[in-house]
XYZ file of C-alpha atoms in Angstrom:
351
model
C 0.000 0.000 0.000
C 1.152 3.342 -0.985
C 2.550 5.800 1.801
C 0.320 8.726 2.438
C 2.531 12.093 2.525
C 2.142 14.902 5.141
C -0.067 16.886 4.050
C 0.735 20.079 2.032
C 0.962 22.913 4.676
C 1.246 21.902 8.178
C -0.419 25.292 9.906
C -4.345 26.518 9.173
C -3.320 30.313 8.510
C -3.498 29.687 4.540
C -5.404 31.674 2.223
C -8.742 30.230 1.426
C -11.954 30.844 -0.646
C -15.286 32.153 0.607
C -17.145 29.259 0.241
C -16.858 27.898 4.322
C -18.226 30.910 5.180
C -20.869 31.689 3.230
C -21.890 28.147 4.032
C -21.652 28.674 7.643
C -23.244 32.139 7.787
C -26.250 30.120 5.835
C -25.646 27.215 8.127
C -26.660 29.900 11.537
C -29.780 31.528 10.011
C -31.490 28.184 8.998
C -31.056 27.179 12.698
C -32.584 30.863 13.764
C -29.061 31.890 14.762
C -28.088 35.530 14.548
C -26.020 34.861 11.310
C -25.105 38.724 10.956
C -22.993 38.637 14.241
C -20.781 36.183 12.255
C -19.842 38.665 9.786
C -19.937 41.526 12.070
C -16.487 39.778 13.524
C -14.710 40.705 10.497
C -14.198 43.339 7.630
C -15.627 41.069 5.207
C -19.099 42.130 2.921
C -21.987 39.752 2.032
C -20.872 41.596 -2.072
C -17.179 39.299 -1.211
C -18.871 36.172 -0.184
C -20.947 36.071 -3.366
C -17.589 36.600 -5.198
C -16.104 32.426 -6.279
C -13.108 33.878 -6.940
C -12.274 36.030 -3.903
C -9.636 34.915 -1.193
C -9.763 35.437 2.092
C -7.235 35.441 5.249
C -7.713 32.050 7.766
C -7.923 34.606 10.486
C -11.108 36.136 8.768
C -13.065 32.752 8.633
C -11.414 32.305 12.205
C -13.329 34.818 13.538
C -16.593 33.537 12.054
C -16.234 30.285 13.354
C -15.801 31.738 17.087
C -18.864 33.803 16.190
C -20.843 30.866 15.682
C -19.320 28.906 18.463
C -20.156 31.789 20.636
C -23.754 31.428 19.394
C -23.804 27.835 19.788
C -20.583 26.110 20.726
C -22.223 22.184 21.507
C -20.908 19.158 20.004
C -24.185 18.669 18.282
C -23.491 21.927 16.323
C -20.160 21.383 15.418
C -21.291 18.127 13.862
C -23.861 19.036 12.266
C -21.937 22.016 10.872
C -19.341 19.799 8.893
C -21.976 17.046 7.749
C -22.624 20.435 5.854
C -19.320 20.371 3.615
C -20.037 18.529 0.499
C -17.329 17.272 -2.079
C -19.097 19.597 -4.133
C -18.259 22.848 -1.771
C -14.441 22.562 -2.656
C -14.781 23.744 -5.977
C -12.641 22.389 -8.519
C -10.650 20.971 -5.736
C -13.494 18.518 -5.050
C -14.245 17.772 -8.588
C -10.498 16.839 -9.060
C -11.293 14.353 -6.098
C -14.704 13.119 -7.435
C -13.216 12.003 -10.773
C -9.932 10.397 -8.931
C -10.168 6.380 -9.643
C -9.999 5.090 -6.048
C -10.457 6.464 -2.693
C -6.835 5.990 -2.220
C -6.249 8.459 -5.380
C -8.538 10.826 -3.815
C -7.018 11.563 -0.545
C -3.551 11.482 -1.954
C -4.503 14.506 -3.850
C -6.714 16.152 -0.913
C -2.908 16.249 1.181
C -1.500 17.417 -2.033
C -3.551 20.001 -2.122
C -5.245 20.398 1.357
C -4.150 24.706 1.033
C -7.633 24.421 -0.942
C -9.563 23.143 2.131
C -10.943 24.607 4.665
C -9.835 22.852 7.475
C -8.023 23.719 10.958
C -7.295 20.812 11.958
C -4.280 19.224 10.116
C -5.194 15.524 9.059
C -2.447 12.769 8.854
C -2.962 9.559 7.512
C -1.363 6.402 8.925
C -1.212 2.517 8.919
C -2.699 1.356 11.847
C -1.920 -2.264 12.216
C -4.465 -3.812 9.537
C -6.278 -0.373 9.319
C -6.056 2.929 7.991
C -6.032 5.529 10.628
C -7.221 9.753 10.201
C -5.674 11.250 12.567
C -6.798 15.065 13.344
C -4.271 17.584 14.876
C -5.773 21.098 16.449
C -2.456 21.436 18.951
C -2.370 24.663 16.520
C -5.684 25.416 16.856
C -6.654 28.516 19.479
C -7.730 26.606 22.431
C -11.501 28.196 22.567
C -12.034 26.491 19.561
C -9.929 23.587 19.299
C -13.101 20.880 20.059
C -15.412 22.964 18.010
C -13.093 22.635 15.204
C -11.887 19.281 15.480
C -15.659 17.795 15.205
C -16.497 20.467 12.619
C -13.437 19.378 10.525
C -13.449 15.284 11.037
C -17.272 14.913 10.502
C -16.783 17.353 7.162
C -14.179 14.780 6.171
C -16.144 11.978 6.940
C -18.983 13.529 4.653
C -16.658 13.904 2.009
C -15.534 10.270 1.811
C -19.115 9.515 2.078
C -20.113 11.287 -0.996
C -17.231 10.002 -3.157
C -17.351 6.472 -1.602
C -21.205 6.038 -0.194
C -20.897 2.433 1.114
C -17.424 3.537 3.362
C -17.817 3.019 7.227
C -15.594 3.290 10.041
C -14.152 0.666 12.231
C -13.613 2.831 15.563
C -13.712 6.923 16.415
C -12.025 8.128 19.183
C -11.374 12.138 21.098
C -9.050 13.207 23.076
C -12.361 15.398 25.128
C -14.914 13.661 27.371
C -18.488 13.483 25.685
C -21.746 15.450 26.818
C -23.631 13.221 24.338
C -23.185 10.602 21.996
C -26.357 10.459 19.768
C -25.089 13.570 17.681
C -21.934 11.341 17.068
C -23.612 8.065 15.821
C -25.761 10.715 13.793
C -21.930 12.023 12.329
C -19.890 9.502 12.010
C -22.323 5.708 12.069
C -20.204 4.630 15.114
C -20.450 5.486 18.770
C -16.823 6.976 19.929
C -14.473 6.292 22.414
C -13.690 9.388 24.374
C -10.244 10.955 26.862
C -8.183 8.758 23.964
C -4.677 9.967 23.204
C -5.761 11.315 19.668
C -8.655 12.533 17.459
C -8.896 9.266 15.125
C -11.231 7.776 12.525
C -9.987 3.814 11.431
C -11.578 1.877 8.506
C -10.509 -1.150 6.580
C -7.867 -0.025 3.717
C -9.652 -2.513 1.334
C -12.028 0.869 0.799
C -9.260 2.828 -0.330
C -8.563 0.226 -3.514
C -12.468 0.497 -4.741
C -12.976 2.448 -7.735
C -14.961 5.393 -7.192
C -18.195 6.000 -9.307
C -17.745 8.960 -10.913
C -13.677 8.421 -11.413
C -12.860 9.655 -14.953
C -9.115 10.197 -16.169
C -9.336 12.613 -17.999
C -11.260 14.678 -15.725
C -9.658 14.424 -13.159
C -6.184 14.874 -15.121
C -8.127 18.963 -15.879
C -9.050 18.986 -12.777
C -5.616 18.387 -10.997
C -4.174 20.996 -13.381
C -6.235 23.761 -12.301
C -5.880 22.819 -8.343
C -1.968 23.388 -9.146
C -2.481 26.867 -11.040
C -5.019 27.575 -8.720
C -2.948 26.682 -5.109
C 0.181 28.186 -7.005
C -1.480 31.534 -7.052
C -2.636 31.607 -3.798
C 0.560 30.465 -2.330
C 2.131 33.362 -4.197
C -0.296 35.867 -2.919
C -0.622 34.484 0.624
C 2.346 35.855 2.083
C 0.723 40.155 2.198
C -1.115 39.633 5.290
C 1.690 37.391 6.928
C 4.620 40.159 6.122
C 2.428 42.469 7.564
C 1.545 40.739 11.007
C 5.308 40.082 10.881
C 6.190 43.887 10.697
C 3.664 44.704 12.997
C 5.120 42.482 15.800
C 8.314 43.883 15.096
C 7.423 47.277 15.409
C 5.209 46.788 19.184
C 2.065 45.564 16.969
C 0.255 48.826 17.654
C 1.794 51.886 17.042
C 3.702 51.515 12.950
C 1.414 53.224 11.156
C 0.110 51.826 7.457
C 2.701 54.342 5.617
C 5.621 53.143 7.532
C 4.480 49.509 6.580
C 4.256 49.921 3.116
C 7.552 51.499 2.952
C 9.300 48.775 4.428
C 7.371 46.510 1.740
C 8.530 48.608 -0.384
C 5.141 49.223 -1.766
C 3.133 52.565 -1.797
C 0.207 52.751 0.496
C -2.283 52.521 -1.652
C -0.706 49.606 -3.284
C -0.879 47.680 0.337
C -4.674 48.434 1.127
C -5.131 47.010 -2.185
C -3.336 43.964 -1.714
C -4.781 43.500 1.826
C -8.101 44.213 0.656
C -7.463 41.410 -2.497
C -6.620 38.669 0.779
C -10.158 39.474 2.310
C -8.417 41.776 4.940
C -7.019 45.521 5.764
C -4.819 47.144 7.993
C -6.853 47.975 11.395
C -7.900 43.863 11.143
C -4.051 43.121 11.082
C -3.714 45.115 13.699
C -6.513 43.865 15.939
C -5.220 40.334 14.574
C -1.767 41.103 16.353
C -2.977 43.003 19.400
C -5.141 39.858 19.839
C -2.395 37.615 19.237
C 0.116 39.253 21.975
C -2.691 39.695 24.475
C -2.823 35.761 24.406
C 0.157 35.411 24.450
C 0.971 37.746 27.477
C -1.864 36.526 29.668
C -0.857 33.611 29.269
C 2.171 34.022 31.138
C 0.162 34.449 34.376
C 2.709 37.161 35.406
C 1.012 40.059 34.095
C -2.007 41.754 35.687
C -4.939 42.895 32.588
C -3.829 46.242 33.032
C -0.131 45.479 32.726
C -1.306 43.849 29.319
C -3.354 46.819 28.470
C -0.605 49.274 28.544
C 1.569 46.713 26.967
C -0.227 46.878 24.059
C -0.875 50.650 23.923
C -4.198 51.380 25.648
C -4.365 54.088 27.410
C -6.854 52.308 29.789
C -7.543 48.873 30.901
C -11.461 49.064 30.029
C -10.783 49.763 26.371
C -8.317 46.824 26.571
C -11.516 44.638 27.918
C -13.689 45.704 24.950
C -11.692 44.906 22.214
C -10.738 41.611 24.087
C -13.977 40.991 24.152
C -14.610 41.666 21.010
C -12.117 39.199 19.267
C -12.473 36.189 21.661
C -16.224 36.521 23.262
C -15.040 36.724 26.817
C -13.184 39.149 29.116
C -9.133 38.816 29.372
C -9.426 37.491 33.076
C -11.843 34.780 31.712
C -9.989 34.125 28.981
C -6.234 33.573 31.147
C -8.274 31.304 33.352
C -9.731 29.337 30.406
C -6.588 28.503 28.831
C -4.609 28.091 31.708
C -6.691 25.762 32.846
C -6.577 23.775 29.351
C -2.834 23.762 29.828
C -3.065 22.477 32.681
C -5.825 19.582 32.120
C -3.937 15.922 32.762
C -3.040 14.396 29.055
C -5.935 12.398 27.562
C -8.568 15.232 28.494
């Protein structure tokens, strides 16, 4: 049996397509969820969504997934949510793995190309004694919405396979997190899971991955592979904007650069960098609340420093507009926040 390879990038802060959240913001108003608070946590427009072609920055469709999560954070939604994701919502990238010839085929192009997803959580595919194990990684995933995601993303892959291989079913499903309910996952995934394991992991017989897959067409899916490399080779080229700028940012105190002085060390005019940034399905004040956000994490987390030691660390000139903003990106007040992830930290492993 043919190794499975890594998957192409190993972090979720790729560029991606609107798709995921259009389908999510859709997703909230059918179950009479406030589905305009999702885009009211970013700077994207309902006129970008409708766009196929525009790309937008992981951080963006981060911020919509906490905005549903905050609506509705339960298991049962974050199932639900990903038996949502269709082959067909990947674009060409799904076509490409609709015509592949076998299962096998398919997934080895889904890690070739998993930039084109919309995932969080990385996947990585291994033998597992006389099975076929997917194993789901959200170590990299903030820790508010590291079980959100992880369901979200494993029962969207498991819908996937389903669709491009209708009589697949898994041998055993196990979670790292303890389970509130377990109809929800029979519902998912056809199997009741094992939960406090040492890994997210989905195992089925590999004699699935040899079967030919209805709709498998060479030709087709030799087009369809061609465009998924034209197509991840142009967003690779253009993801890197929003990442030099969060890079600057941090490197000037994250608050205080100014867009101009940016620009000039990208060497690009001003007007030229709003464009670009606005091109990724971002801008400038985002980047900044992105890094602001990202530092605040990052220095509560130490425990050391008080909220108001944060706040001036980051340039407020008091704590309560710290708390606002804070509140504003994560759903919950600093304090709450350092005690939530703390905690996390400091769970025993298996939980």
């Amino acid at each position: 049996m043919a190794e499975f390879a890594a998957p192409a990038v190993g972090d979720w802060d790729f560029p991606r397509g609107t798709a995921s959240i259009e389908l999510m913001t859709r997703f909230a108003a059918d179950r009479g969820l406030a589905a305009g608070r999702l885009l009211a946590a970013t700077s994207l427009s309902a006129d970008l969504l409708a766009d196929p072609a525009a790309q937008v920055d992981a951080r963006q469709e981060l911020a919509v997934v906490r905005a549903l999560a905050a609506l509705d954070g339960s298991d049962a939604t974050a199932l639900e949510l990903g038996r949502r994701y269709r082959v067909t919502t990947f674009g060409i990238f799904g076509f490409a793995c609709i015509s592949s010839p076998t299962l096998r085929d398919a997934m080895l192009l889904a890690l070739r190309y998993f930039d084109l997803s919309f995932a969080f959580c990385i996947p990585n595919v291994v033998a597992d004694g006389d099975r076929i194990a997917i194993e789901l990684d959200n170590s990299r995933v903030p820790a508010d919405v590291a079980r959100f995601l992880v369901l979200r993303d494993l029962s969207a892959i498991f819908a996937v396979m389903r669709d491009l291989l209708p009589e697949i079913a898994l041998d055993d499903l196990s979670f790292r997190h303890e389970a509130s309910t377990v109809d929800a996952y029979r519902t998912a995934f056809g199997v009741e899971p094992r939960f406090g394991a040492d890994a997210c992991r989905a195992t089925l017989d590999p004699a699935f991955l040899t079967l030919p897959l209805p709709q498998a067409n060479e030709q087709t899916v030799a087009l369809c592979a061609a465009q998924c490399e034209a197509l991840v080779a142009r967003r690779r080229q253009r993801s890197g904007i929003s990442q030099q700028v969060r890079e600057r940012l941090v490197r000037l105190g994250g608050v205080d650069a100014g867009m101009d002085e940016i620009a000039r060390q990208l060497t690009l005019s001003t007007r030229t960098l709003r464009r670009r940034l606005a091109e990724a399905g971002t801008n400038y004040r985002a980047l900044v609340d992105e890094v602001r956000q990202a530092l605040a994490e990052e220095l509560l987390d130490t425990g050391v420093l008080s909220v108001e030691d944060v706040a001036y660390r980051l340039g407020y000139a008091e704590a309560s507009s710290f708390i606002y903003a804070f509140k504003r990106w994560t759903g919950m007040t600093p304090a709450a926040f350092a005690r939530r992830f703390r905690a996390a930290r400091q769970a025993p492993p298996g939980r």
